[in-house]
Each structure stands twice: as C-alpha cells, then as structure tokens.
GROMACS .gro file of C-alpha atoms in nm:
model
  173
    1MET     CA    1  -7.353  -8.981   7.811
    2THR     CA    2  -7.049  -8.750   7.825
    3LYS     CA    3  -6.990  -8.819   7.456
    4LEU     CA    4  -7.348  -8.710   7.383
    5TRP     CA    5  -7.299  -8.385   7.574
    6HIS     CA    6  -6.966  -8.320   7.406
    7ARG     CA    7  -7.143  -8.370   7.068
    8LEU     CA    8  -7.411  -8.138   7.166
    9ALA     CA    9  -7.183  -7.876   7.296
   10VAL     CA   10  -6.966  -7.874   6.982
   11GLY     CA   11  -7.267  -7.889   6.747
   12GLY     CA   12  -7.425  -7.593   6.954
   13ILE     CA   13  -7.098  -7.380   6.920
   14ALA     CA   14  -7.085  -7.456   6.557
   15LEU     CA   15  -7.460  -7.359   6.502
   16LEU     CA   16  -7.381  -7.031   6.691
   17LEU     CA   17  -7.079  -6.939   6.488
   18THR     CA   18  -7.270  -6.997   6.162
   19ALA     CA   19  -7.590  -6.835   6.281
   20CYS     CA   20  -7.401  -6.503   6.385
   21GLY     CA   21  -7.256  -6.443   6.052
   22GLY     CA   22  -7.407  -6.199   5.780
   23LYS     CA   23  -7.616  -6.304   5.506
   24GLY     CA   24  -7.456  -6.507   5.230
   25PRO     CA   25  -7.488  -6.404   4.871
   26GLN     CA   26  -7.826  -6.374   4.744
   27ILE     CA   27  -7.960  -6.592   4.460
   28PRO     CA   28  -8.033  -6.394   4.135
   29SER     CA   29  -8.392  -6.301   4.106
   30GLN     CA   30  -8.418  -6.455   3.749
   31ARG     CA   31  -8.455  -6.805   3.681
   32LYS     CA   32  -8.166  -7.000   3.518
   33GLY     CA   33  -8.160  -6.942   3.163
   34GLN     CA   34  -8.353  -6.619   3.171
   35ALA     CA   35  -8.228  -6.279   3.099
   36PRO     CA   36  -8.226  -6.014   3.382
   37LYS     CA   37  -8.518  -5.779   3.382
   38GLU     CA   38  -8.450  -5.461   3.177
   39ASP     CA   39  -8.425  -5.116   3.342
   40THR     CA   40  -8.736  -4.957   3.179
   41ALA     CA   41  -8.654  -4.615   3.301
   42THR     CA   42  -8.303  -4.607   3.129
   43LEU     CA   43  -8.460  -4.761   2.816
   44ALA     CA   44  -8.737  -4.488   2.818
   45MET     CA   45  -8.486  -4.223   2.859
   46MET     CA   46  -8.285  -4.357   2.558
   47GLU     CA   47  -8.581  -4.369   2.340
   48LEU     CA   48  -8.677  -4.013   2.432
   49ASN     CA   49  -8.325  -3.887   2.359
   50MET     CA   50  -8.337  -4.074   2.016
   51HIS     CA   51  -8.663  -3.889   1.928
   52LEU     CA   52  -8.521  -3.555   2.057
   53ALA     CA   53  -8.195  -3.613   1.853
   54GLN     CA   54  -8.396  -3.690   1.533
   55ALA     CA   55  -8.616  -3.363   1.595
   56ALA     CA   56  -8.305  -3.155   1.635
   57ASP     CA   57  -8.156  -3.302   1.306
   58ASP     CA   58  -8.490  -3.240   1.128
   59GLU     CA   59  -8.497  -2.871   1.266
   60LEU     CA   60  -8.134  -2.796   1.163
   61LEU     CA   61  -8.192  -2.936   0.820
   62ARG     CA   62  -8.484  -2.707   0.766
   63ILE     CA   63  -8.291  -2.407   0.886
   64VAL     CA   64  -7.976  -2.484   0.667
   65SER     CA   65  -8.193  -2.550   0.373
   66ALA     CA   66  -8.338  -2.203   0.398
   67GLN     CA   67  -7.985  -2.038   0.391
   68GLU     CA   68  -7.824  -1.889   0.099
   69GLU     CA   69  -7.477  -2.005   0.184
   70PRO     CA   70  -7.372  -2.356   0.085
   71TYR     CA   71  -7.360  -2.552   0.412
   72ALA     CA   72  -7.222  -2.900   0.426
   73LEU     CA   73  -7.299  -3.193   0.642
   74TYR     CA   74  -6.983  -3.296   0.849
   75ASP     CA   75  -6.911  -3.534   1.120
   76GLY     CA   76  -7.169  -3.568   1.404
   77ASN     CA   77  -7.460  -3.425   1.187
   78VAL     CA   78  -7.305  -3.074   1.203
   79TRP     CA   79  -7.391  -2.846   0.924
   80MET     CA   80  -7.082  -2.630   0.863
   81LEU     CA   81  -6.990  -2.338   0.624
   82ILE     CA   82  -6.616  -2.288   0.607
   83ILE     CA   83  -6.582  -1.902   0.570
   84ASP     CA   84  -6.197  -1.921   0.548
   85ARG     CA   85  -5.974  -2.231   0.574
   86GLY     CA   86  -5.688  -2.023   0.709
   87ASN     CA   87  -5.336  -2.031   0.607
   88ASP     CA   88  -5.140  -2.331   0.473
   89GLN     CA   89  -4.965  -2.366   0.819
   90LEU     CA   90  -5.043  -2.684   1.004
   91PRO     CA   91  -5.207  -2.660   1.348
   92SER     CA   92  -4.983  -2.704   1.657
   93PRO     CA   93  -4.877  -3.068   1.698
   94THR     CA   94  -4.919  -3.034   2.079
   95GLY     CA   95  -5.284  -3.105   2.090
   96SER     CA   96  -5.366  -2.758   2.210
   97CYS     CA   97  -5.566  -2.506   1.996
   98PRO     CA   98  -5.594  -2.128   2.048
   99LEU     CA   99  -5.945  -2.026   1.926
  100ARG     CA  100  -6.236  -1.801   1.967
  101LEU     CA  101  -6.573  -1.962   2.000
  102ARG     CA  102  -6.910  -1.794   1.991
  103THR     CA  103  -7.227  -1.984   2.065
  104TYR     CA  104  -7.568  -1.854   1.980
  105ALA     CA  105  -7.911  -1.982   2.018
  106LEU     CA  106  -8.101  -2.059   1.689
  107ASP     CA  107  -8.277  -1.721   1.720
  108GLY     CA  108  -7.944  -1.533   1.729
  109LYS     CA  109  -7.915  -1.450   2.101
  110LEU     CA  110  -7.543  -1.491   2.200
  111LEU     CA  111  -7.509  -1.742   2.474
  112LEU     CA  112  -7.131  -1.779   2.510
  113ASP     CA  113  -6.817  -1.584   2.382
  114ALA     CA  114  -6.502  -1.765   2.485
  115GLU     CA  115  -6.154  -1.706   2.364
  116GLY     CA  116  -5.848  -1.936   2.479
  117THR     CA  117  -5.618  -2.225   2.418
  118TYR     CA  118  -5.802  -2.547   2.452
  119ALA     CA  119  -5.663  -2.896   2.481
  120LEU     CA  120  -5.812  -3.123   2.212
  121GLY     CA  121  -5.944  -3.443   2.329
  122LYS     CA  122  -6.001  -3.332   2.689
  123ASN     CA  123  -6.371  -3.245   2.666
  124GLU     CA  124  -6.299  -2.879   2.685
  125LEU     CA  125  -6.492  -2.815   2.361
  126PRO     CA  126  -6.816  -2.931   2.222
  127GLY     CA  127  -6.808  -3.249   2.025
  128ALA     CA  128  -6.894  -3.067   1.709
  129VAL     CA  129  -6.584  -2.852   1.721
  130GLU     CA  130  -6.356  -3.142   1.833
  131TRP     CA  131  -6.464  -3.367   1.568
  132ASN     CA  132  -6.441  -3.104   1.284
  133ILE     CA  133  -6.164  -2.867   1.377
  134ASP     CA  134  -5.913  -3.059   1.153
  135GLU     CA  135  -6.110  -2.882   0.868
  136LEU     CA  136  -5.960  -2.555   0.948
  137HIS     CA  137  -5.579  -2.421   0.974
  138PRO     CA  138  -5.476  -2.126   1.184
  139GLY     CA  139  -5.658  -1.816   1.094
  140GLY     CA  140  -5.963  -2.035   0.969
  141LYS     CA  141  -6.324  -1.931   1.031
  142ALA     CA  142  -6.637  -2.146   1.010
  143ARG     CA  143  -7.006  -2.130   1.119
  144MET     CA  144  -7.176  -2.448   1.232
  145TYR     CA  145  -7.535  -2.553   1.302
  146VAL     CA  146  -7.500  -2.808   1.580
  147PRO     CA  147  -7.759  -3.036   1.733
  148TRP     CA  148  -7.780  -3.042   2.115
  149TYR     CA  149  -7.607  -3.380   2.139
  150MET     CA  150  -7.291  -3.249   1.970
  151ALA     CA  151  -7.298  -2.914   2.136
  152TYR     CA  152  -7.363  -2.907   2.519
  153GLY     CA  153  -7.579  -3.204   2.561
  154GLN     CA  154  -7.840  -3.303   2.810
  155GLN     CA  155  -7.659  -3.114   3.086
  156GLY     CA  156  -7.599  -2.781   2.915
  157ASN     CA  157  -7.353  -2.542   3.097
  158ASP     CA  158  -7.364  -2.221   3.277
  159HIS     CA  159  -7.445  -2.033   2.960
  160VAL     CA  160  -7.621  -2.284   2.734
  161PRO     CA  161  -7.941  -2.471   2.833
  162PRO     CA  162  -7.983  -2.843   2.820
  163TYR     CA  163  -8.093  -2.989   2.482
  164GLU     CA  164  -8.017  -2.661   2.305
  165ASN     CA  165  -7.942  -2.672   1.922
  166VAL     CA  166  -7.694  -2.388   1.858
  167ILE     CA  167  -7.491  -2.194   1.600
  168ILE     CA  168  -7.121  -2.191   1.686
  169GLU     CA  169  -6.885  -1.950   1.506
  170LEU     CA  170  -6.536  -2.067   1.533
  171GLU     CA  171  -6.211  -1.887   1.460
  172LEU     CA  172  -5.878  -2.058   1.487
  173LYS     CA  173  -5.603  -1.821   1.595
   0.00000   0.00000   0.00000
C-alpha cells in the first residue's frame, strides 16, 4: 500500500509541475505541405503602389514630352536635363557632396530649397539624386522630373507631401 501512495504522490507532483508551466509552442495553423496564408492587406498595398507608380511614370512622360528641352530618361525612371555638366574636376572621394537642391511641385510651387553638404549613401537625399548625381561634376546643374517613389516616397517629409511627383533642380557646388 505504501508503494501505491508513493507512486501517487510522485505522479501528482509531476502532474502539478507540468501543469503549472506556460503553454508550449503552438502548432502552425496551416496543414503540412500547405503554404501559410498571405497577408492580403500588404498585398493590396503593394498592388496599389504599383498602380500609383505607373500613373506617376505616365504623368511625367506626358509632361516631359511637351517640353522643348531634350530630357533623357535616367536611372529610376527619372527624366533629367543636364544644363551644365560642370568642370572637369572629379567630385570629392570622401562620399560627401556640397549641393543646392530645390524641389518644386509639378505646378511650379517651391516646396523645398536646401543647400548643404550631404553624405552620399546615407538616405540624406532623394533616391533620384543619389542614383544620378554621378552625371555631374562640381559646378554642374540639372533639372529632373521625379516620380514620387524616387523623390520623397509614401511618407513625404515636412515640406513635400506623400506620393508627390516633383521637379528637382540640382546644382553641385
């Protein structure tokens, strides 16, 4: 009889110890061999952004086609007119770039006028500028028609609204 009580006591303690623990890992909701369910909200947002990007590209193409100046298509679907390539001096090898950047809405309203020295590759400049700045040397000037996704993106900033296609005038110092 004592052996039975001993077994019950040990078994009860073991049961209490395992019952007091937290939940173990949950079994995945999908069945074996099935892909996890897709995040439909994320996919819908991606699809919407693709449509908005295509609309931005179409709008800029219409605007640039109506210009008298010979704009060319550069990296990132940026239409650029190089006004002056600048002198023959190469840009600074330090990765910093002194420049003046003016950003306009497509209706010509000035949104941002900034001048300073910017570190390349540190997301301090719009993607359109980062990707295409190597076309200019110090003293160079360019005007770009930039789709929102290569300018200030979905978030915008303090001066430029989200999803805003812009004109950027760039002058390398």
